[in-house]
Amino acid sequence: MNKKEIAEIKKILKKTENCAVSRIAVCYVSGDHEIISKNKSAFLSLEEEEAFKYCDLFTKGLSGAPNKNQINLSFPLKSNTEIGKDFLYKLLKSQAMDDGLLDTLYDKIINTYYCEGNYAILVAYGDYDVPGKTTDGATLDDGSVDVYSFLQILLCPVSQTKPGLAFSEKDDRFIDSPQEWMIQKPETGDLYPS
């Protein structure tokens, strides 16, 4: 992908009201490589603030410069490591809903990815209507040329917040705030197909 195409994808992931993501699957993994939790849901069913925070992670997963920290990788069609183009294509066609494919992906990542501490595996599925263009380069508002279906896979560290005092509107005062586990910006990610 070139810089212009990446900017276009980031634009459709940035705002919750026109976000191209329709499905999301999350696997929360401990530092001991044990699955703590996994779930999947329709993206539009999430609370607005939660969806906004996921959109922020999606766009951060595409940050950087092409050929510097954004690299096009070639996957073999078939792979003895289970994760090849055929696997990613099946996961894409299932719209990230097939539990068996998701479990295979999670297992492969857990067995090969090192992260000091807990981390989350985010798998987002979306569709984007690629707008048509006239011969003079103007965008057609009423038609799309093609539909771009994609998967974005992000690996995000999860760390604990510090305990402290937080303002409670309900109590109208500052109260004890316990430590909570928070997803941090992505450490690495993949966009398929790119």
Coordinates of N, CA, C and O in Angstrom, one line a residue:
M1 N 0.8 -1.2 0.0 CA 0.0 0.0 0.0 C 0.9 1.2 0.0 O 2.0 1.2 0.6
N2 N 0.4 2.3 -0.6 CA 1.1 3.5 -0.6 C 0.5 4.5 0.4 O -0.5 4.2 1.1
K3 N 1.2 5.6 0.6 CA 0.8 6.6 1.6 C -0.6 7.0 1.5 O -1.4 7.2 2.5
K4 N -1.1 7.3 0.2 CA -2.4 7.8 0.0 C -3.5 6.7 0.4 O -4.5 7.0 1.0
E5 N -3.2 5.4 0.0 CA -4.1 4.4 0.4 C -4.2 4.2 1.9 O -5.3 4.0 2.4
I6 N -3.1 4.3 2.6 CA -3.1 4.1 4.0 C -3.9 5.3 4.7 O -4.7 5.1 5.6
A7 N -3.7 6.5 4.1 CA -4.5 7.6 4.6 C -6.0 7.4 4.5 O -6.8 7.8 5.3
E8 N -6.4 6.9 3.3 CA -7.8 6.6 3.1 C -8.3 5.6 4.1 O -9.4 5.8 4.6
I9 N -7.6 4.5 4.3 CA -8.0 3.5 5.3 C -8.1 4.1 6.7 O -9.1 3.9 7.4
K10 N -7.1 4.9 7.1 CA -7.1 5.6 8.4 C -8.4 6.5 8.5 O -9.0 6.6 9.6
K11 N -8.7 7.1 7.4 CA -9.9 8.0 7.5 C -11.2 7.3 7.8 O -12.0 7.7 8.5
I12 N -11.3 6.1 7.2 CA -12.6 5.3 7.4 C -12.6 4.6 8.8 O -13.6 4.0 9.2
L13 N -11.4 4.6 9.5 CA -11.3 4.0 10.8 C -11.4 5.0 11.9 O -11.5 4.6 13.1
K14 N -11.3 6.3 11.6 CA -11.1 7.3 12.6 C -12.4 7.7 13.3 O -12.3 7.9 14.5
K15 N -13.5 7.7 12.6 CA -14.7 8.2 13.3 C -15.7 7.0 13.5 O -15.9 6.2 12.6
T16 N -16.4 7.0 14.6 CA -17.3 5.9 14.9 C -18.5 6.0 14.1 O -19.1 4.9 13.7
E17 N -19.0 7.2 13.7 CA -20.2 7.2 12.9 C -20.1 6.7 11.5 O -21.1 6.2 10.9
N18 N -18.9 6.7 10.9 CA -18.8 6.1 9.5 C -17.6 5.1 9.5 O -17.1 4.8 8.5
C19 N -17.4 4.5 10.7 CA -16.3 3.5 10.7 C -16.6 2.3 9.9 O -17.7 1.8 9.9
A20 N -15.7 1.8 9.1 CA -15.9 0.7 8.2 C -15.9 -0.7 9.0 O -16.2 -1.7 8.4
V21 N -15.5 -0.7 10.2 CA -15.4 -1.9 11.0 C -16.8 -2.3 11.4 O -17.6 -1.5 11.9
S22 N -17.1 -3.6 11.1 CA -18.4 -4.1 11.5 C -18.3 -5.2 12.6 O -19.3 -5.5 13.3
R23 N -17.2 -5.9 12.7 CA -17.0 -6.9 13.7 C -15.7 -6.8 14.4 O -14.7 -6.3 13.8
I24 N -15.7 -7.2 15.7 CA -14.4 -7.1 16.4 C -14.3 -8.3 17.3 O -15.3 -8.8 17.9
A25 N -13.1 -8.9 17.4 CA -12.9 -10.0 18.3 C -11.6 -9.6 19.1 O -10.7 -9.1 18.6
V26 N -11.7 -10.0 20.4 CA -10.6 -9.6 21.3 C -10.2 -10.8 22.1 O -11.1 -11.5 22.7
C27 N -8.9 -11.0 22.2 CA -8.4 -12.1 23.1 C -7.4 -11.4 24.1 O -6.5 -10.8 23.6
Y28 N -7.7 -11.6 25.3 CA -6.8 -11.0 26.4 C -5.9 -12.1 26.9 O -6.4 -13.1 27.4
V29 N -4.6 -11.9 26.9 CA -3.6 -12.9 27.2 C -2.7 -12.4 28.3 O -2.3 -11.3 28.4
S30 N -2.5 -13.3 29.3 CA -1.6 -13.0 30.4 C -0.1 -13.1 30.0 O 0.2 -13.7 29.0
G31 N 0.7 -12.6 30.8 CA 2.2 -12.6 30.6 C 2.7 -14.1 30.6 O 3.8 -14.3 30.1
D32 N 1.9 -15.0 31.2 CA 2.2 -16.4 31.2 C 1.7 -17.2 30.0 O 1.6 -18.4 30.0
H33 N 1.3 -16.4 29.0 CA 0.7 -17.0 27.7 C -0.6 -17.8 27.9 O -0.8 -18.7 27.2
E34 N -1.4 -17.4 28.9 CA -2.6 -18.0 29.1 C -3.8 -17.1 28.7 O -3.7 -15.8 29.0
I35 N -4.8 -17.6 28.1 CA -5.9 -16.8 27.7 C -6.7 -16.4 28.9 O -7.2 -17.3 29.6
I36 N -6.9 -15.1 29.2 CA -7.7 -14.7 30.3 C -9.2 -14.5 29.9 O -10.1 -14.9 30.6
S37 N -9.4 -14.0 28.7 CA -10.7 -13.8 28.2 C -10.7 -13.7 26.6 O -9.7 -13.2 26.1
K38 N -11.8 -14.1 26.0 CA -11.9 -13.8 24.6 C -13.4 -13.6 24.3 O -14.3 -14.2 24.9
N39 N -13.7 -12.7 23.4 CA -15.0 -12.4 23.0 C -15.1 -11.8 21.6 O -14.0 -11.4 21.1
K40 N -16.2 -11.8 21.0 CA -16.4 -11.1 19.7 C -17.8 -10.5 19.7 O -18.7 -10.9 20.4
S41 N -17.9 -9.4 18.9 CA -19.2 -8.7 18.9 C -19.3 -7.8 17.6 O -18.3 -7.6 16.9
A42 N -20.5 -7.4 17.4 CA -20.8 -6.5 16.3 C -20.3 -5.1 16.8 O -20.6 -4.7 17.9
F43 N -19.5 -4.5 16.0 CA -18.8 -3.2 16.4 C -19.9 -2.1 16.7 O -19.7 -1.4 17.6
L44 N -20.9 -2.1 15.9 CA -21.9 -1.1 16.1 C -22.8 -1.2 17.3 O -23.5 -0.3 17.7
S45 N -22.6 -2.4 18.0 CA -23.4 -2.6 19.2 C -22.6 -2.1 20.4 O -23.1 -2.1 21.6
L46 N -21.4 -1.7 20.2 CA -20.6 -1.2 21.4 C -21.0 0.2 21.8 O -21.6 0.9 21.0
E47 N -20.8 0.5 23.1 CA -21.1 1.9 23.5 C -20.3 2.9 22.7 O -19.2 2.5 22.3
E48 N -20.8 4.1 22.5 CA -20.1 5.1 21.7 C -18.7 5.4 22.2 O -17.7 5.4 21.4
E49 N -18.5 5.6 23.5 CA -17.1 5.8 24.0 C -16.2 4.7 23.8 O -15.0 4.9 23.5
E50 N -16.7 3.5 24.0 CA -15.9 2.3 23.8 C -15.5 2.1 22.3 O -14.3 1.9 22.0
A51 N -16.4 2.3 21.4 CA -16.2 2.3 20.0 C -15.1 3.3 19.6 O -14.2 3.1 18.8
F52 N -15.3 4.5 20.1 CA -14.3 5.6 19.8 C -12.9 5.2 20.2 O -12.0 5.4 19.5
K53 N -12.7 4.6 21.4 CA -11.4 4.2 21.8 C -10.8 3.1 20.9 O -9.6 3.0 20.7
Y54 N -11.7 2.1 20.5 CA -11.2 1.1 19.5 C -10.8 1.8 18.2 O -9.8 1.4 17.7
C55 N -11.6 2.7 17.7 CA -11.2 3.4 16.5 C -9.8 4.1 16.6 O -9.1 4.1 15.7
D56 N -9.6 4.7 17.8 CA -8.3 5.3 18.0 C -7.2 4.2 17.9 O -6.1 4.5 17.3
L57 N -7.4 3.0 18.5 CA -6.4 2.0 18.4 C -6.2 1.5 16.9 O -5.1 1.3 16.5
F58 N -7.3 1.4 16.2 CA -7.2 1.0 14.7 C -6.4 2.0 13.9 O -5.5 1.6 13.1
T59 N -6.6 3.3 14.1 CA -5.8 4.3 13.4 C -4.3 4.3 13.8 O -3.4 4.4 13.0
K60 N -4.1 4.1 15.1 CA -2.7 4.0 15.6 C -2.0 2.8 15.0 O -0.8 2.8 14.9
G61 N -2.8 1.7 14.8 CA -2.2 0.5 14.2 C -1.7 0.7 12.8 O -1.0 -0.1 12.2
L62 N -2.1 1.8 12.1 CA -1.6 2.1 10.8 C -0.7 3.3 10.7 O -0.4 3.8 9.6
S63 N -0.2 3.8 11.9 CA 0.7 4.9 11.9 C 2.1 4.5 11.4 O 2.5 3.4 11.5
G64 N 2.8 5.5 11.1 CA 4.2 5.3 10.6 C 4.3 5.6 9.1 O 3.4 6.2 8.5
A65 N 5.5 5.3 8.6 CA 5.8 5.6 7.2 C 6.0 4.3 6.4 O 6.6 3.4 6.9
P66 N 5.4 4.3 5.2 CA 5.6 3.1 4.3 C 7.1 2.8 4.1 O 8.0 3.7 4.0
N67 N 7.5 1.5 4.2 CA 8.8 1.0 4.0 C 9.8 1.4 5.1 O 11.0 1.1 5.1
K68 N 9.2 2.0 6.2 CA 10.1 2.3 7.4 C 9.6 1.4 8.5 O 10.2 0.5 8.8
N69 N 8.4 1.8 9.1 CA 7.8 0.9 10.1 C 6.5 0.4 9.6 O 5.8 -0.3 10.4
Q70 N 6.2 0.6 8.3 CA 5.1 -0.1 7.7 C 5.7 -0.9 6.5 O 6.3 -0.3 5.6
I71 N 5.5 -2.2 6.6 CA 6.2 -3.0 5.7 C 5.2 -4.0 5.0 O 4.4 -4.6 5.7
N72 N 5.3 -4.1 3.7 CA 4.4 -5.0 3.0 C 5.1 -6.4 3.1 O 6.3 -6.6 2.8
L73 N 4.4 -7.4 3.6 CA 4.9 -8.7 3.8 C 4.2 -9.6 2.7 O 3.0 -9.5 2.5
S74 N 5.0 -10.6 2.2 CA 4.4 -11.6 1.4 C 4.2 -12.8 2.2 O 5.1 -13.3 2.9
F75 N 3.0 -13.4 2.1 CA 2.6 -14.6 2.8 C 2.6 -15.7 1.7 O 2.1 -15.5 0.6
P76 N 3.1 -16.9 2.0 CA 2.9 -18.0 1.1 C 1.4 -18.4 1.0 O 0.7 -18.2 2.0
L77 N 1.0 -18.9 -0.1 CA -0.4 -19.3 -0.2 C -0.7 -20.4 0.8 O -1.6 -20.3 1.5
K78 N 0.1 -21.4 0.8 CA 0.0 -22.4 1.9 C 1.3 -22.3 2.7 O 2.3 -22.0 2.3
S79 N 1.1 -22.6 4.0 CA 2.2 -22.5 4.9 C 2.2 -23.6 5.9 O 1.2 -24.0 6.4
N80 N 3.4 -24.1 6.2 CA 3.4 -25.2 7.2 C 3.3 -24.6 8.6 O 3.3 -25.4 9.6
T81 N 3.2 -23.3 8.7 CA 3.0 -22.7 10.1 C 1.6 -22.3 10.3 O 1.3 -21.7 11.2
E82 N 0.7 -22.8 9.4 CA -0.8 -22.6 9.5 C -1.2 -21.2 9.2 O -2.4 -21.1 8.8
I83 N -0.4 -20.2 9.3 CA -0.9 -18.9 9.0 C -0.3 -18.4 7.6 O 0.8 -18.0 7.5
G84 N -1.0 -18.7 6.6 CA -0.6 -18.2 5.2 C -1.8 -17.5 4.6 O -2.8 -17.2 5.3
K85 N -1.7 -17.1 3.3 CA -2.7 -16.4 2.7 C -4.1 -17.2 2.7 O -5.1 -16.5 2.9
D86 N -4.0 -18.5 2.6 CA -5.3 -19.3 2.6 C -6.0 -19.1 3.9 O -7.2 -19.0 4.0
F87 N -5.2 -19.2 5.0 CA -5.8 -19.0 6.4 C -6.4 -17.6 6.5 O -7.5 -17.5 7.0
L88 N -5.6 -16.6 6.2 CA -6.1 -15.2 6.3 C -7.3 -15.0 5.5 O -8.3 -14.3 5.9
Y89 N -7.3 -15.6 4.3 CA -8.5 -15.4 3.4 C -9.7 -16.1 4.0 O -10.8 -15.5 3.9
K90 N -9.6 -17.2 4.6 CA -10.7 -17.9 5.2 C -11.2 -17.1 6.4 O -12.4 -16.9 6.6
L91 N -10.3 -16.5 7.2 CA -10.7 -15.7 8.3 C -11.4 -14.4 7.8 O -12.4 -14.0 8.4
L92 N -10.9 -13.8 6.7 CA -11.6 -12.7 6.1 C -13.0 -13.0 5.7 O -13.9 -12.3 5.9
K93 N -13.1 -14.1 5.0 CA -14.4 -14.5 4.4 C -15.4 -14.9 5.5 O -16.6 -14.8 5.4
S94 N -14.9 -15.3 6.7 CA -15.8 -15.6 7.8 C -16.2 -14.3 8.6 O -16.9 -14.4 9.5
Q95 N -15.7 -13.2 8.1 CA -15.9 -11.9 8.8 C -15.4 -11.9 10.2 O -16.0 -11.3 11.1
A96 N -14.3 -12.7 10.5 CA -13.7 -12.8 11.8 C -14.7 -13.4 12.8 O -14.7 -13.0 14.0
M97 N -15.6 -14.3 12.4 CA -16.6 -14.8 13.2 C -16.4 -16.3 13.5 O -17.0 -16.9 14.4
D98 N -15.5 -17.0 12.7 CA -15.3 -18.4 12.9 C -14.5 -18.7 14.1 O -13.3 -18.3 14.1
D99 N -15.0 -19.3 15.2 CA -14.3 -19.6 16.4 C -13.1 -20.4 16.2 O -12.0 -20.1 16.8
G100 N -13.1 -21.4 15.4 CA -12.0 -22.3 15.1 C -10.8 -21.5 14.5 O -9.7 -21.7 14.9
L101 N -11.1 -20.7 13.5 CA -10.1 -19.9 12.9 C -9.5 -18.8 13.8 O -8.3 -18.6 13.9
L102 N -10.4 -18.2 14.6 CA -9.9 -17.2 15.6 C -9.0 -17.9 16.6 O -7.9 -17.4 17.0
D103 N -9.4 -19.1 17.1 CA -8.6 -19.9 18.1 C -7.2 -20.2 17.5 O -6.2 -20.2 18.2
T104 N -7.2 -20.6 16.2 CA -5.9 -21.0 15.6 C -5.0 -19.7 15.5 O -3.8 -19.8 15.8
L105 N -5.6 -18.6 15.2 CA -4.8 -17.4 15.1 C -4.3 -17.0 16.5 O -3.1 -16.7 16.7
Y106 N -5.2 -17.0 17.5 CA -4.8 -16.7 18.9 C -3.6 -17.6 19.3 O -2.6 -17.2 19.9
D107 N -3.8 -18.9 19.1 CA -2.8 -19.9 19.5 C -1.4 -19.6 18.9 O -0.4 -19.7 19.5
K108 N -1.5 -19.3 17.6 CA -0.2 -19.1 16.8 C 0.5 -17.8 17.4 O 1.7 -17.8 17.6
I109 N -0.3 -16.8 17.6 CA 0.3 -15.6 18.2 C 0.8 -15.8 19.6 O 1.9 -15.4 19.9
I110 N 0.0 -16.5 20.4 CA 0.5 -16.7 21.8 C 1.8 -17.6 21.8 O 2.6 -17.3 22.7
N111 N 1.9 -18.5 20.9 CA 3.1 -19.4 20.9 C 4.3 -18.7 20.3 O 5.4 -19.2 20.4
T112 N 4.1 -17.6 19.5 CA 5.3 -17.0 18.8 C 5.6 -15.6 19.2 O 6.6 -15.1 18.9
Y113 N 4.6 -14.9 19.9 CA 4.8 -13.5 20.2 C 5.3 -13.3 21.6 O 4.7 -13.9 22.6
Y114 N 6.3 -12.5 21.8 CA 6.8 -12.2 23.2 C 6.4 -10.8 23.6 O 6.7 -9.9 22.9
C115 N 5.7 -10.7 24.7 CA 5.4 -9.4 25.3 C 5.6 -9.5 26.8 O 5.2 -10.5 27.4
E116 N 6.3 -8.6 27.3 CA 6.6 -8.6 28.8 C 5.3 -8.1 29.4 O 4.9 -7.0 29.4
G117 N 4.5 -9.0 30.0 CA 3.3 -8.7 30.7 C 2.1 -9.1 29.8 O 2.2 -9.8 28.8
N118 N 0.9 -8.6 30.2 CA -0.3 -9.0 29.5 C -0.4 -8.2 28.2 O 0.1 -7.1 28.1
Y119 N -1.2 -8.8 27.3 CA -1.5 -8.1 26.1 C -2.8 -8.5 25.5 O -3.4 -9.5 25.9
A120 N -3.3 -7.7 24.5 CA -4.6 -8.0 23.9 C -4.4 -8.2 22.4 O -3.6 -7.5 21.8
I121 N -5.1 -9.2 21.8 CA -5.1 -9.4 20.4 C -6.4 -8.9 19.9 O -7.5 -9.4 20.3
L122 N -6.4 -7.9 19.1 CA -7.6 -7.3 18.5 C -7.7 -7.7 17.0 O -6.7 -7.6 16.3
V123 N -8.8 -8.3 16.7 CA -9.1 -8.6 15.3 C -10.3 -7.8 14.8 O -11.4 -8.1 15.4
A124 N -10.2 -7.0 13.9 CA -11.3 -6.2 13.4 C -11.6 -6.6 11.9 O -10.6 -6.8 11.1
Y125 N -12.8 -6.7 11.6 CA -13.2 -7.0 10.2 C -14.1 -5.8 9.7 O -14.9 -5.3 10.5
G126 N -13.9 -5.4 8.5 CA -14.7 -4.3 7.9 C -14.8 -4.4 6.4 O -14.0 -5.1 5.7
D127 N -15.7 -3.6 5.9 CA -15.9 -3.4 4.5 C -15.9 -1.9 4.2 O -16.4 -1.1 4.9
Y128 N -15.3 -1.6 3.0 CA -15.2 -0.2 2.6 C -15.6 -0.1 1.1 O -15.0 -0.8 0.3
D129 N -16.6 0.7 0.8 CA -17.0 0.9 -0.6 C -16.0 1.9 -1.2 O -16.0 3.1 -0.8
V130 N -15.2 1.4 -2.1 CA -14.2 2.3 -2.8 C -15.0 3.2 -3.7 O -15.6 2.7 -4.7
P131 N -14.9 4.5 -3.5 CA -15.6 5.4 -4.4 C -15.1 5.4 -5.8 O -13.9 5.3 -6.1
G132 N -16.0 5.5 -6.8 CA -15.6 5.6 -8.2 C -15.1 7.0 -8.5 O -15.4 8.0 -7.7
K133 N -14.3 7.1 -9.5 CA -13.8 8.4 -10.0 C -14.1 8.6 -11.4 O -14.1 7.7 -12.2
T134 N -14.3 9.9 -11.8 CA -14.5 10.3 -13.2 C -13.2 10.3 -13.9 O -12.1 10.3 -13.2
T135 N -13.2 10.5 -15.2 CA -11.9 10.6 -15.9 C -11.1 11.8 -15.5 O -9.9 11.8 -15.7
D136 N -11.7 12.9 -15.0 CA -10.9 14.0 -14.6 C -10.5 13.9 -13.1 O -10.0 14.9 -12.5
G137 N -10.8 12.8 -12.4 CA -10.3 12.6 -11.1 C -11.3 12.9 -10.0 O -11.0 12.7 -8.8
A138 N -12.5 13.4 -10.3 CA -13.5 13.8 -9.3 C -14.1 12.5 -8.7 O -14.3 11.5 -9.5
T139 N -14.5 12.5 -7.5 CA -15.1 11.4 -6.8 C -16.6 11.4 -7.1 O -17.2 12.4 -7.0
L140 N -17.1 10.2 -7.4 CA -18.5 10.0 -7.6 C -19.1 9.7 -6.2 O -18.8 8.8 -5.5
D141 N -20.1 10.6 -5.9 CA -20.8 10.4 -4.6 C -21.8 9.3 -4.6 O -22.1 8.7 -3.5
D142 N -22.3 8.9 -5.7 CA -23.4 7.9 -5.7 C -23.0 6.5 -6.1 O -23.8 5.6 -6.3
G143 N -21.7 6.2 -6.3 CA -21.3 4.9 -6.7 C -20.0 4.5 -6.2 O -19.1 5.3 -6.0
S144 N -19.9 3.2 -6.1 CA -18.6 2.6 -5.7 C -18.1 1.7 -6.8 O -18.9 1.0 -7.4
V145 N -16.8 1.6 -6.9 CA -16.2 0.7 -7.9 C -16.1 -0.7 -7.4 O -16.4 -1.6 -8.1
D146 N -15.7 -0.7 -6.2 CA -15.4 -2.0 -5.6 C -15.6 -2.0 -4.1 O -15.7 -0.9 -3.5
V147 N -15.7 -3.1 -3.4 CA -15.8 -3.2 -2.0 C -14.5 -3.8 -1.5 O -14.1 -4.9 -1.9
Y148 N -13.8 -3.1 -0.6 CA -12.6 -3.6 0.0 C -12.9 -4.2 1.4 O -13.3 -3.5 2.3
S149 N -12.9 -5.5 1.5 CA -13.0 -6.2 2.8 C -11.7 -6.4 3.4 O -10.7 -6.8 2.7
F150 N -11.5 -6.2 4.7 CA -10.2 -6.2 5.3 C -10.3 -6.8 6.7 O -11.3 -6.8 7.4
L151 N -9.1 -7.3 7.2 CA -8.9 -7.6 8.6 C -7.8 -6.8 9.1 O -6.8 -6.5 8.4
Q152 N -7.9 -6.3 10.3 CA -6.8 -5.6 11.0 C -6.6 -6.4 12.2 O -7.5 -6.6 13.0
I153 N -5.3 -6.8 12.4 CA -5.0 -7.6 13.6 C -3.9 -6.7 14.4 O -2.9 -6.3 13.8
L154 N -4.2 -6.4 15.6 CA -3.4 -5.6 16.4 C -2.9 -6.3 17.7 O -3.7 -7.0 18.3
L155 N -1.7 -6.1 18.1 CA -1.2 -6.7 19.4 C -0.9 -5.5 20.3 O 0.0 -4.7 19.9
C156 N -1.6 -5.4 21.3 CA -1.6 -4.2 22.2 C -1.2 -4.6 23.6 O -1.9 -5.5 24.2
P157 N -0.1 -4.0 24.2 CA 0.2 -4.3 25.6 C -1.0 -3.9 26.5 O -1.7 -2.9 26.2
V158 N -1.1 -4.5 27.6 CA -2.1 -4.2 28.6 C -1.4 -3.9 29.9 O -0.7 -4.8 30.4
S159 N -1.6 -2.7 30.5 CA -0.8 -2.5 31.7 C -1.8 -1.9 32.8 O -2.9 -1.4 32.4
Q160 N -1.4 -2.0 34.0 CA -2.2 -1.5 35.1 C -2.0 0.0 35.3 O -0.9 0.5 35.3
T161 N -3.2 0.6 35.6 CA -3.1 2.0 36.0 C -2.6 2.1 37.4 O -2.6 1.2 38.2
K162 N -2.2 3.3 37.8 CA -1.7 3.5 39.2 C -3.0 3.8 40.1 O -3.9 4.5 39.6
P163 N -3.0 3.3 41.3 CA -4.1 3.7 42.2 C -4.0 5.1 42.5 O -3.0 5.8 42.5
G164 N -5.2 5.7 42.9 CA -5.2 7.1 43.2 C -6.6 7.6 43.6 O -7.4 6.8 43.9
L165 N -6.8 8.8 43.5 CA -8.1 9.4 43.8 C -8.7 9.9 42.5 O -8.0 10.6 41.7
A166 N -9.9 9.6 42.3 CA -10.6 10.0 41.1 C -11.9 10.7 41.5 O -12.6 10.3 42.5
F167 N -12.4 11.7 40.7 CA -13.6 12.4 41.0 C -14.8 11.5 40.7 O -14.9 11.0 39.6
S168 N -15.7 11.4 41.6 CA -17.0 10.7 41.4 C -18.1 11.7 41.3 O -18.4 12.4 42.3
E169 N -18.7 11.8 40.1 CA -19.8 12.7 40.0 C -21.0 12.3 40.8 O -21.7 13.1 41.4
K170 N -21.2 11.0 41.0 CA -22.3 10.5 41.8 C -22.2 10.9 43.2 O -23.1 11.3 43.8
D171 N -20.9 10.8 43.8 CA -20.7 11.2 45.2 C -20.3 12.6 45.3 O -20.2 13.1 46.5
D172 N -20.0 13.3 44.3 CA -19.6 14.7 44.3 C -18.4 14.9 45.1 O -18.3 15.9 45.9
R173 N -17.4 14.0 45.0 CA -16.2 14.1 45.7 C -15.1 13.2 45.1 O -15.5 12.3 44.3
F174 N -13.9 13.3 45.6 CA -12.8 12.4 45.1 C -12.9 11.2 46.0 O -13.0 11.2 47.2
I175 N -12.8 10.0 45.3 CA -12.8 8.7 46.0 C -11.7 7.9 45.6 O -11.0 8.2 44.5
D176 N -11.4 6.8 46.3 CA -10.3 5.9 46.0 C -10.6 5.3 44.6 O -11.7 4.8 44.3
S177 N -9.6 5.3 43.8 CA -9.7 4.7 42.4 C -8.8 3.5 42.4 O -7.6 3.6 42.5
P178 N -9.3 2.3 42.2 CA -8.5 1.1 42.2 C -7.7 1.0 40.9 O -8.0 1.7 39.9
Q179 N -6.7 0.1 40.9 CA -5.9 -0.2 39.7 C -6.8 -0.9 38.7 O -7.6 -1.7 39.1
E180 N -6.7 -0.5 37.4 CA -7.4 -1.2 36.4 C -6.5 -1.6 35.2 O -5.4 -0.9 35.0
W181 N -6.8 -2.6 34.5 CA -6.0 -3.0 33.3 C -6.5 -2.3 32.1 O -7.7 -2.3 31.8
M182 N -5.5 -1.6 31.5 CA -5.9 -0.7 30.3 C -5.1 -1.1 29.1 O -3.9 -1.3 29.2
I183 N -5.8 -1.2 27.9 CA -5.1 -1.5 26.7 C -4.3 -0.2 26.3 O -4.8 0.9 26.3
Q184 N -3.0 -0.5 25.9 CA -2.2 0.6 25.4 C -2.1 0.6 23.9 O -2.7 -0.2 23.2
K185 N -1.4 1.6 23.3 CA -1.4 1.7 21.8 C -0.7 0.4 21.3 O 0.1 -0.2 21.9
P186 N -1.1 0.1 20.0 CA -0.6 -1.2 19.4 C 0.9 -1.2 19.3 O 1.6 -0.2 19.0
E187 N 1.5 -2.4 19.6 CA 2.9 -2.5 19.5 C 3.2 -3.0 18.1 O 4.3 -2.7 17.5
T188 N 2.3 -3.8 17.5 CA 2.5 -4.3 16.2 C 1.1 -4.6 15.6 O 0.2 -4.7 16.3
G189 N 1.0 -4.7 14.3 CA -0.2 -5.0 13.7 C -0.1 -5.4 12.2 O 1.0 -5.4 11.7
D190 N -1.2 -5.8 11.7 CA -1.3 -6.3 10.3 C -2.6 -5.9 9.7 O -3.7 -5.9 10.4
L191 N -2.6 -5.5 8.4 CA -3.8 -5.2 7.7 C -3.8 -6.1 6.5 O -2.8 -6.2 5.7
Y192 N -4.8 -6.9 6.4 CA -4.9 -7.9 5.3 C -6.2 -7.8 4.6 O -7.3 -7.7 5.2
P193 N -6.3 -7.8 3.3 CA -5.1 -7.6 2.4 C -4.7 -6.2 2.3 O -5.5 -5.3 2.5
S194 N -3.4 -6.0 2.0 CA -2.9 -4.6 1.9 C -2.4 -4.4 0.4 O -2.3 -5.3 -0.3

